[in-house]
Coordinates of C-alpha atoms in Angstrom, one line a residue:
M30 CA 15.9 -25.2 -19.3
L31 CA 17.3 -23.2 -16.4
Q32 CA 20.7 -23.2 -18.1
A33 CA 19.1 -21.9 -21.2
I34 CA 17.7 -19.0 -19.3
R35 CA 21.1 -18.3 -17.7
D36 CA 23.0 -18.3 -21.0
G37 CA 24.1 -14.9 -22.1
I38 CA 23.5 -13.3 -18.7
K39 CA 26.8 -11.9 -17.8
G40 CA 28.2 -8.7 -16.6
W41 CA 27.0 -6.3 -13.9
I42 CA 25.5 -2.8 -14.1
A43 CA 26.6 -1.3 -10.8
W44 CA 24.6 1.0 -8.6
V45 CA 21.6 1.1 -10.9
I46 CA 18.4 0.5 -8.9
I47 CA 15.1 -0.1 -10.4
G48 CA 13.2 -1.7 -7.6
F49 CA 12.5 -4.7 -5.5
I50 CA 11.0 -8.1 -6.0
A51 CA 7.9 -9.0 -4.0
L52 CA 6.3 -12.4 -4.3
P53 CA 4.6 -13.2 -6.6
F54 CA 7.7 -11.6 -8.1
I55 CA 6.5 -8.3 -9.4
F56 CA 9.2 -5.8 -10.1
M57 CA 8.4 -2.3 -8.9
G58 CA 10.3 0.9 -9.3
G59 CA 12.7 2.4 -6.9
Y60 CA 14.6 0.1 -4.6
E61 CA 16.6 -3.0 -4.3
Y62 CA 15.2 -6.3 -3.1
F63 CA 18.3 -7.0 -1.0
G64 CA 18.4 -3.7 0.7
G65 CA 18.1 0.0 0.2
G66 CA 21.7 0.8 -0.3
Q67 CA 24.6 1.1 2.1
D68 CA 23.9 0.9 5.9
D69 CA 20.2 0.1 5.4
A70 CA 18.8 0.3 9.0
V71 CA 17.8 -3.1 10.4
V72 CA 14.3 -2.8 12.0
A73 CA 14.0 -6.5 13.2
R74 CA 15.8 -9.7 13.5
V75 CA 14.0 -13.1 13.4
D76 CA 16.2 -15.9 14.6
G77 CA 19.2 -13.9 13.4
E78 CA 17.8 -13.1 10.0
E79 CA 17.5 -9.3 9.4
I80 CA 14.5 -7.3 8.2
P81 CA 15.8 -4.0 6.9
R82 CA 13.8 -0.8 6.8
S83 CA 13.8 -0.9 3.0
Q84 CA 11.8 -4.2 3.0
I85 CA 9.2 -2.5 5.1
D86 CA 9.1 0.5 2.8
Q87 CA 8.6 -1.9 -0.1
A88 CA 5.8 -3.8 1.7
V89 CA 4.0 -0.6 2.6
E90 CA 4.2 0.6 -1.0
R91 CA 2.7 -2.7 -2.1
Q92 CA -0.1 -2.2 0.4
R93 CA -0.6 1.4 -0.9
A94 CA -0.7 0.1 -4.5
Q95 CA -3.4 -2.4 -3.6
L96 CA -5.4 0.3 -1.8
R97 CA -5.0 2.7 -4.7
E98 CA -6.4 0.0 -7.0
M99 CA -9.3 -0.5 -4.6
F100 CA -10.0 3.3 -4.7
G101 CA -9.7 3.7 -8.4
G102 CA -6.2 5.2 -8.4
D103 CA -6.2 7.7 -5.6
L104 CA -6.2 7.3 -1.8
P105 CA -8.5 9.6 0.1
D106 CA -6.5 12.1 2.1
G107 CA -5.9 10.9 5.6
A108 CA -7.8 7.7 5.1
F109 CA -5.0 5.4 6.1
D110 CA -2.6 5.7 9.0
G111 CA 1.0 5.4 7.6
A112 CA 2.4 4.3 11.0
A113 CA -0.3 1.6 11.2
L114 CA 0.6 0.4 7.7
R115 CA 4.2 0.1 8.6
R116 CA 3.5 -1.8 11.8
E117 CA 1.3 -4.2 9.9
A118 CA 3.9 -4.6 7.2
L119 CA 6.5 -5.5 9.8
E120 CA 4.3 -8.1 11.4
Q121 CA 3.6 -9.7 8.0
L122 CA 7.3 -9.8 7.1
I123 CA 8.1 -11.5 10.4
D124 CA 5.4 -14.1 9.7
E125 CA 6.8 -14.6 6.2
Q126 CA 10.3 -15.0 7.5
L127 CA 9.2 -17.6 10.1
L128 CA 7.1 -19.6 7.6
H129 CA 9.8 -19.7 4.9
A130 CA 12.4 -20.9 7.4
Y131 CA 10.0 -23.6 8.6
V132 CA 9.1 -24.7 5.1
G133 CA 12.8 -24.8 4.2
K134 CA 13.3 -27.6 6.8
Q135 CA 10.4 -29.8 5.5
G136 CA 12.3 -31.5 2.7
L137 CA 10.0 -30.3 0.0
R138 CA 11.5 -30.5 -3.6
V139 CA 11.0 -28.2 -6.6
T140 CA 12.5 -29.2 -9.9
D141 CA 14.6 -26.9 -12.1
Q142 CA 12.0 -27.4 -14.8
E143 CA 9.2 -26.1 -12.5
V144 CA 11.3 -23.1 -11.6
A145 CA 12.1 -22.3 -15.2
Q146 CA 8.5 -22.8 -16.2
T147 CA 7.4 -20.3 -13.5
I148 CA 9.9 -17.7 -14.6
R149 CA 9.0 -18.0 -18.2
G150 CA 5.4 -17.5 -17.3
Q151 CA 6.0 -14.2 -15.4
E152 CA 4.8 -11.4 -17.6
I153 CA 7.3 -8.9 -16.2
F154 CA 9.9 -10.7 -18.3
H155 CA 7.8 -10.8 -21.5
E156 CA 8.2 -8.7 -24.6
G157 CA 5.7 -9.2 -27.4
G158 CA 3.9 -11.8 -25.4
Q159 CA 7.0 -14.0 -25.1
F160 CA 9.7 -14.6 -22.5
S161 CA 12.6 -12.3 -23.3
R162 CA 16.0 -13.4 -22.0
A163 CA 17.4 -9.8 -22.6
R164 CA 14.6 -8.3 -20.4
Y165 CA 15.2 -11.0 -17.8
Q166 CA 18.9 -10.1 -17.8
T167 CA 18.3 -6.3 -17.6
L168 CA 15.8 -6.5 -14.8
L169 CA 17.9 -8.9 -12.7
E170 CA 21.1 -6.9 -13.1
R171 CA 19.4 -3.6 -12.1
N172 CA 18.1 -5.3 -9.0
R173 CA 21.6 -6.6 -8.3
L174 CA 20.4 -10.2 -8.6
T175 CA 22.1 -13.1 -10.3
P176 CA 19.9 -15.7 -12.1
E177 CA 20.8 -18.1 -9.3
D178 CA 19.6 -15.6 -6.7
Y179 CA 16.3 -15.1 -8.5
E180 CA 15.8 -18.8 -9.1
G181 CA 16.3 -19.3 -5.4
L182 CA 13.5 -16.8 -4.6
V183 CA 11.2 -18.6 -7.1
R184 CA 12.1 -22.0 -5.7
R185 CA 11.4 -20.7 -2.1
D186 CA 8.0 -19.4 -3.1
L187 CA 7.1 -22.6 -4.9
K188 CA 8.0 -24.6 -1.8
A189 CA 5.8 -22.3 0.3
D190 CA 2.9 -22.8 -2.1
Q191 CA 3.5 -26.6 -2.1
F192 CA 3.4 -26.6 1.7
Q193 CA 0.2 -24.5 1.8
Q194 CA -1.5 -26.8 -0.7
A195 CA -0.6 -29.8 1.3
V196 CA -2.0 -28.2 4.4
F197 CA -5.3 -27.4 2.6
A198 CA -5.5 -30.9 1.1
S199 CA -5.2 -32.5 4.6
S200 CA -7.8 -30.2 6.2
I201 CA -11.1 -31.9 7.0
S202 CA -14.6 -30.4 6.8
T203 CA -17.7 -32.4 7.8
P204 CA -21.3 -32.3 6.5
S205 CA -22.5 -30.7 9.7
Q206 CA -19.9 -27.9 9.3
L207 CA -21.1 -27.3 5.8
E208 CA -24.7 -27.0 6.9
R209 CA -23.8 -24.7 9.7
L210 CA -21.8 -22.5 7.2
V211 CA -24.7 -22.3 4.8
R212 CA -27.2 -21.4 7.5
L213 CA -24.9 -18.6 8.7
Q214 CA -23.6 -17.5 5.3
D215 CA -27.0 -17.3 3.6
E216 CA -28.8 -15.9 6.7
S217 CA -30.6 -12.7 6.2
R218 CA -32.3 -10.3 8.6
S219 CA -35.1 -7.7 8.4
F220 CA -34.9 -4.7 10.7
S221 CA -35.9 -1.1 11.2
Y222 CA -33.9 1.8 12.5
V223 CA -33.8 5.6 12.9
E224 CA -30.7 7.7 13.1
I225 CA -30.1 10.5 15.7
D226 CA -27.6 12.8 14.1
A227 CA -25.0 14.2 16.6
D228 CA -25.1 17.6 14.7
R229 CA -28.6 18.3 16.1
Y230 CA -26.9 18.8 19.5
T231 CA -23.9 20.9 18.5
D232 CA -25.6 24.1 19.3
E233 CA -26.2 22.9 22.8
V234 CA -22.5 22.6 23.7
S235 CA -19.7 25.1 24.0
V236 CA -16.0 24.9 24.5
D237 CA -13.9 27.7 26.0
D238 CA -10.3 28.5 25.5
A239 CA -9.2 26.9 28.8
E240 CA -10.7 23.6 27.7
V241 CA -8.9 23.8 24.3
E242 CA -5.6 24.5 26.0
A243 CA -6.1 21.7 28.5
H244 CA -6.8 19.2 25.7
Y245 CA -3.8 20.4 23.8
E246 CA -1.5 20.0 26.8
A247 CA -2.9 16.5 27.5
H248 CA -2.7 15.3 23.9
T249 CA 0.3 17.2 22.4
D250 CA 1.4 14.0 20.6
D251 CA -1.7 14.1 18.5
Y252 CA -0.8 17.5 17.1
M253 CA 2.8 16.9 15.9
A254 CA 4.3 18.3 12.7
P255 CA 6.0 15.2 11.4
E256 CA 9.7 14.8 10.8
A257 CA 10.4 16.2 7.3
V258 CA 13.2 17.0 4.9
R259 CA 13.8 19.3 2.0
L260 CA 16.0 17.9 -0.8
E261 CA 18.1 19.2 -3.5
Y262 CA 18.2 17.0 -6.5
V263 CA 19.1 16.5 -10.2
E264 CA 17.0 14.8 -12.7
L265 CA 18.2 13.1 -15.9
G266 CA 15.8 12.5 -18.7
P267 CA 15.9 12.3 -22.5
L268 CA 16.6 16.0 -23.0
A269 CA 19.9 15.6 -21.1
L270 CA 21.2 14.0 -24.2
R271 CA 20.1 16.7 -26.6
D272 CA 23.7 17.9 -27.3
Q273 CA 24.9 14.3 -27.8
V274 CA 22.4 13.0 -30.4
D275 CA 21.4 13.9 -33.9
V276 CA 17.7 14.8 -34.2
D277 CA 17.0 17.6 -36.7
D278 CA 14.0 19.8 -37.0
E279 CA 12.8 18.0 -40.1
T280 CA 12.4 14.8 -38.1
L281 CA 10.6 16.6 -35.4
Q282 CA 8.3 18.3 -37.9
E283 CA 7.4 14.9 -39.3
R284 CA 6.6 13.7 -35.8
Y285 CA 4.5 16.9 -35.2
D286 CA 2.5 16.3 -38.4
E287 CA 1.8 12.7 -37.5
R288 CA 0.7 13.6 -34.0
Y289 CA -1.2 16.9 -34.6
G290 CA -1.9 17.0 -38.3
D291 CA -5.6 16.0 -37.9
D292 CA -6.3 18.3 -34.9
D293 CA -8.7 21.2 -35.5
D294 CA -6.8 23.4 -33.1
P295 CA -3.2 22.0 -32.8
P296 CA -0.5 23.6 -30.7
T297 CA 2.3 25.4 -32.5
F298 CA 5.4 23.5 -33.3
D299 CA 7.5 25.7 -31.0
D300 CA 5.2 25.0 -28.1
V301 CA 5.7 21.2 -28.3
R302 CA 9.2 21.1 -29.8
E303 CA 10.7 20.0 -26.4
E304 CA 8.1 17.3 -26.0
L305 CA 8.7 16.0 -29.5
L306 CA 12.5 16.0 -29.0
A307 CA 12.2 14.1 -25.7
D308 CA 10.0 11.5 -27.4
S309 CA 12.4 11.1 -30.3
I310 CA 15.4 10.7 -28.1
R311 CA 13.5 8.3 -25.9
E312 CA 12.7 6.1 -28.9
Q313 CA 15.9 6.3 -30.9
Y314 CA 18.5 6.5 -28.1
R315 CA 17.2 4.2 -25.4
T316 CA 20.5 2.4 -24.9
E317 CA 22.4 5.7 -24.7
L318 CA 19.9 7.0 -22.1
I319 CA 20.3 3.8 -20.0
E320 CA 24.1 4.1 -20.2
A321 CA 23.8 7.8 -19.1
G322 CA 21.7 6.7 -16.1
D323 CA 24.3 4.1 -15.2
E324 CA 27.0 6.8 -15.3
L325 CA 24.9 9.2 -13.3
G326 CA 24.6 6.5 -10.6
N327 CA 28.3 5.7 -10.6
I328 CA 29.4 9.4 -10.3
A329 CA 26.8 10.0 -7.5
F330 CA 28.3 7.1 -5.6
E331 CA 32.0 7.8 -6.3
Q332 CA 31.6 11.5 -5.4
P333 CA 28.9 11.4 -2.7
D334 CA 29.5 14.8 -1.1
S335 CA 28.0 17.0 -3.8
L336 CA 25.7 17.1 -6.8
E337 CA 28.1 19.4 -8.7
P338 CA 30.0 16.6 -10.5
L339 CA 26.6 15.5 -11.9
V340 CA 25.8 19.1 -13.0
D341 CA 29.2 19.4 -14.7
T342 CA 29.0 16.1 -16.4
F343 CA 25.5 16.2 -17.7
G344 CA 24.6 19.9 -17.7
L345 CA 21.8 19.3 -15.2
E346 CA 20.1 21.9 -13.0
V347 CA 20.0 21.5 -9.2
R348 CA 16.4 21.8 -8.1
T349 CA 14.9 22.0 -4.6
S350 CA 12.0 20.0 -3.3
D351 CA 9.1 21.0 -1.0
W352 CA 9.0 19.6 2.5
I353 CA 8.7 15.8 2.5
D354 CA 7.8 13.6 5.4
R355 CA 7.8 9.8 5.7
D356 CA 4.4 9.6 4.1
G357 CA 5.5 11.7 1.1
G358 CA 4.8 15.2 -0.1
E359 CA 4.3 17.4 -3.2
G360 CA 6.4 17.1 -6.4
I361 CA 9.1 14.4 -6.2
G362 CA 7.8 13.7 -2.7
D363 CA 5.0 11.9 -4.3
L364 CA 7.5 9.2 -5.5
S365 CA 7.8 6.5 -2.9
E366 CA 11.4 5.8 -4.2
V367 CA 12.4 9.3 -3.3
V368 CA 10.9 9.1 0.2
E369 CA 12.8 5.9 0.8
E370 CA 16.1 7.4 -0.2
A371 CA 15.4 10.7 1.6
F372 CA 15.1 8.9 4.9
S373 CA 17.9 6.4 4.3
E374 CA 20.9 6.5 6.6
D375 CA 23.2 7.6 3.9
V376 CA 21.2 10.6 3.0
L377 CA 19.6 11.6 6.3
E378 CA 22.4 10.9 8.7
H379 CA 25.6 11.0 6.6
G380 CA 24.6 13.7 4.1
Y381 CA 25.7 11.7 1.1
N382 CA 24.1 11.6 -2.3
S383 CA 21.4 9.0 -2.6
D384 CA 21.7 5.9 -4.6
L385 CA 20.4 6.3 -8.2
I386 CA 16.6 6.5 -8.2
R387 CA 15.1 5.0 -11.4
V388 CA 11.6 6.4 -11.6
D389 CA 10.9 4.7 -15.0
E390 CA 12.8 3.6 -18.1
D391 CA 13.9 7.1 -19.0
R392 CA 13.8 9.2 -15.8
Y393 CA 16.6 9.1 -13.2
L394 CA 17.0 11.1 -10.0
V395 CA 19.8 11.6 -7.4
V396 CA 18.8 13.5 -4.2
R397 CA 20.7 14.8 -1.2
L398 CA 19.6 16.5 2.1
L399 CA 19.2 20.2 2.0
E400 CA 17.3 20.7 5.3
H401 CA 16.0 18.4 8.1
R402 CA 13.2 19.2 10.5
E403 CA 12.6 17.0 13.5
A404 CA 9.0 16.2 14.5
E405 CA 7.7 18.9 16.8
P406 CA 4.4 20.0 18.3
K407 CA 2.4 22.4 16.2
P408 CA 1.7 25.7 17.9
L409 CA -1.5 25.9 19.9
E410 CA -2.9 28.8 17.8
E411 CA -2.4 26.7 14.6
V412 CA -4.6 23.8 16.0
A413 CA -6.9 25.6 18.4
D414 CA -9.9 25.7 16.0
T415 CA -9.5 22.1 15.1
I416 CA -9.4 21.1 18.8
R417 CA -12.4 23.3 19.6
E418 CA -14.5 21.7 16.8
Q419 CA -13.3 18.2 17.8
L420 CA -14.4 18.8 21.4
R421 CA -17.8 20.1 20.3
Q422 CA -18.4 17.1 18.0
E423 CA -17.4 14.7 20.8
R424 CA -19.8 16.4 23.3
A425 CA -22.6 16.5 20.8
A426 CA -22.0 12.7 20.1
D427 CA -22.2 12.1 23.9
L428 CA -25.6 13.9 24.0
A429 CA -26.8 11.9 21.0
R430 CA -25.8 8.6 22.7
E431 CA -27.5 9.6 25.9
R432 CA -30.7 10.6 24.1
A433 CA -30.6 7.3 22.2
E434 CA -30.2 5.3 25.4
E435 CA -33.3 7.1 26.9
L436 CA -35.3 6.3 23.7
V437 CA -34.3 2.6 23.7
A438 CA -35.6 2.3 27.2
R439 CA -38.9 3.8 26.0
L440 CA -39.0 1.3 23.1
R441 CA -38.6 -1.6 25.6
D442 CA -41.4 -0.1 27.7
G443 CA -43.8 -0.2 24.7
D444 CA -43.3 2.9 22.6
S445 CA -43.1 2.2 18.9
L446 CA -40.2 3.1 16.5
D447 CA -42.7 5.0 14.3
E448 CA -43.7 7.2 17.3
L449 CA -40.1 8.0 18.1
A450 CA -39.3 8.8 14.5
E451 CA -42.2 11.2 14.4
E452 CA -41.1 12.8 17.6
L453 CA -37.6 13.2 16.4
E454 CA -38.7 14.3 13.0
V455 CA -36.5 11.8 11.3
E456 CA -37.0 9.0 8.7
R457 CA -37.7 5.4 9.8
F458 CA -35.7 3.0 7.7
T459 CA -37.1 -0.4 7.0
V460 CA -34.7 -3.1 5.7
E461 CA -35.9 -6.5 4.3
D462 CA -33.7 -9.6 4.0
A463 CA -30.3 -7.9 4.4
Y464 CA -27.2 -10.1 4.4
R465 CA -24.1 -9.8 6.6
D466 CA -22.1 -8.0 3.8
D467 CA -24.8 -5.4 3.2
R468 CA -23.3 -2.0 2.6
S469 CA -26.4 0.0 1.7
H470 CA -26.9 0.8 5.4
P471 CA -24.5 1.7 8.2
E472 CA -22.2 -1.1 8.9
A473 CA -22.6 -0.9 12.7
V474 CA -26.4 -1.1 12.3
V475 CA -26.1 -4.3 10.1
R476 CA -23.6 -5.8 12.5
E477 CA -25.8 -5.2 15.5
A478 CA -28.9 -6.5 13.7
F479 CA -27.1 -9.9 13.3
A480 CA -26.5 -9.9 17.1
L481 CA -30.1 -9.3 18.2
E482 CA -33.0 -11.7 18.8
V483 CA -36.3 -11.1 17.0
D484 CA -38.2 -8.1 18.4
G485 CA -35.1 -7.0 20.3
Y486 CA -34.0 -3.4 20.5
A487 CA -30.5 -1.8 20.6
R488 CA -28.7 1.5 20.6
V489 CA -26.0 1.6 18.0
E490 CA -23.0 4.0 17.9
L491 CA -22.3 5.1 14.3
D492 CA -18.9 6.0 12.9
D493 CA -19.6 9.7 12.6
G494 CA -20.5 10.0 16.3
S495 CA -24.3 9.8 15.7
A496 CA -26.5 7.1 17.2
A497 CA -29.2 4.8 15.9
L498 CA -32.2 3.1 17.4
L499 CA -32.6 -0.5 16.0
R500 CA -35.3 -3.1 16.1
L501 CA -34.9 -6.6 14.7
D502 CA -38.1 -7.7 12.9
G503 CA -37.2 -11.1 11.5
I504 CA -34.6 -13.8 10.7
S505 CA -34.3 -16.0 7.6
R506 CA -31.8 -18.9 7.9
G507 CA -29.9 -20.3 5.0
D508 CA -31.2 -23.6 3.5
P509 CA -28.5 -26.3 2.9
E510 CA -31.1 -28.5 1.1
G511 CA -31.3 -25.9 -1.7
L512 CA -27.7 -26.3 -2.7
S513 CA -26.8 -27.8 -6.0
A514 CA -24.0 -30.5 -6.2
Q515 CA -21.6 -27.9 -7.6
E516 CA -22.4 -25.3 -4.9
R517 CA -22.0 -28.0 -2.2
Q518 CA -18.6 -28.9 -3.6
Q519 CA -17.4 -25.3 -3.8
L520 CA -18.5 -24.6 -0.3
Q521 CA -16.7 -27.8 0.9
Q522 CA -13.5 -26.5 -0.7
Q523 CA -14.1 -23.1 0.9
L524 CA -14.4 -24.8 4.3
Q525 CA -11.1 -26.7 3.6
R526 CA -9.3 -23.5 2.8
M527 CA -10.7 -21.9 5.9
A528 CA -9.5 -24.8 8.0
G529 CA -6.1 -24.7 6.2
D530 CA -5.8 -21.0 6.8
S531 CA -6.5 -21.6 10.5
E532 CA -3.9 -24.3 10.7
V533 CA -1.3 -22.1 9.1
R534 CA -2.1 -19.2 11.4
A535 CA -1.8 -21.6 14.4
L536 CA 1.6 -22.7 13.1
I537 CA 2.8 -19.1 12.8
R538 CA 1.7 -18.4 16.3
A539 CA 3.7 -21.4 17.5
L540 CA 6.7 -20.4 15.5
R541 CA 6.5 -16.9 17.0
A542 CA 6.4 -18.3 20.5
E543 CA 9.6 -20.2 19.9
A544 CA 11.5 -17.7 17.8
E545 CA 13.9 -15.0 19.0
I546 CA 12.4 -11.8 17.6
E547 CA 14.1 -8.4 18.1
I548 CA 12.4 -5.3 17.0
A549 CA 13.9 -1.8 17.0
R550 CA 10.6 0.2 16.8
E551 CA 12.4 3.5 16.8
R552 CA 13.7 2.6 13.3
L553 CA 10.3 1.6 12.0

């Protein structure tokens, strides 16, 4: 079956990059699996095996994609630390490298039939609901992979899965562990609390200019304008072929009538003619567009010192980007593939044209450096208001915490929570039977409630700098006797997986202790 998949897969489309492959083998746009082009900077070595920066870029983009899915498509501004994501991605790649190397020495076997069955089942290679050898060929070639390369990746992943399943199957869970899990997992707690908002104390604090300047001098690294680049670039899309294809206005008029004929207030034909022409070229001349993209990439590589050969060949316009840092920017800076290329060694250090960036099936970019700005501190006057407000909030939070500590002492001396709520003129919240994963109340309050004894009090620091006074009113333990046979079996399997996960983590810690790991953090 593997040979059947390989049949017909010949030739090589050079310098065309769609993306990378990340287990479980999802092709994503914009970079190569085996590196981000020439001279891809090596960030780490694990027992001699290199982890290039492009793999970290890819892992970060995968994390961002998962986070975007969690947030319904858009990430809140500033919600995630880009540097932290990159550090986490590097650690995960090191763990993966160690685990794959260990599994490879265990003598596990995966048949050709299992590999072929896995590949045929991967929807990225499907057209019309079926495995397409042509699509398989195209995607592999554009990722600079031979079928043997890709089969090796699939085989490696299947071995890792086989190993993990064996670990899980050998893990042991006892009835007493199950009962303890149920009591903890199904435990609920009832509690009462009031919040002391830090904002009620902001009018009591002031921050002068000298304090602002002192804070700025002591924490300059917190107020850096990041390293950034401006790019010049060319973009090739369907309209670049307009002089080489035969699409007449009659055809476009038919397409216009089909699309807008039933609209009450349709746009004029002239307003949408370019859009209609692009769609027509995209549908009728897909092969020619792909070939044009291949040629764009070849010329950009063969003549790396200028975009002018691309302008002359395709009649493209050289455009200029806004400032782009390593976390992206406006316009093309929003494309992770562009950011990866912009900060690659070829573009940033040598000033060459980028490798071809394939944004989607009919959009190609080549970028080069126009201007580079090193990271530098922002001027004090630019950040002074931010610092002043930050210091006011911090001091107001300190006052709220101090006030909460005084009030907790009064609760322990016999005052009631109702009395303090009335004194503070705030609401007293009463919570019945909340579980550990309750998100309808502040997470810190719920967490502390599960640490208290009945009738205990605590002061809780909230994420926004405010404070809370908490009283635990009651505890309800989970009941193992109430489990059905099916629920008991599911929990037993959950315990086995938890034990298996723990064993795998312990193995990775041991492998790390024995491995030679070199990390160039300045390249991260």
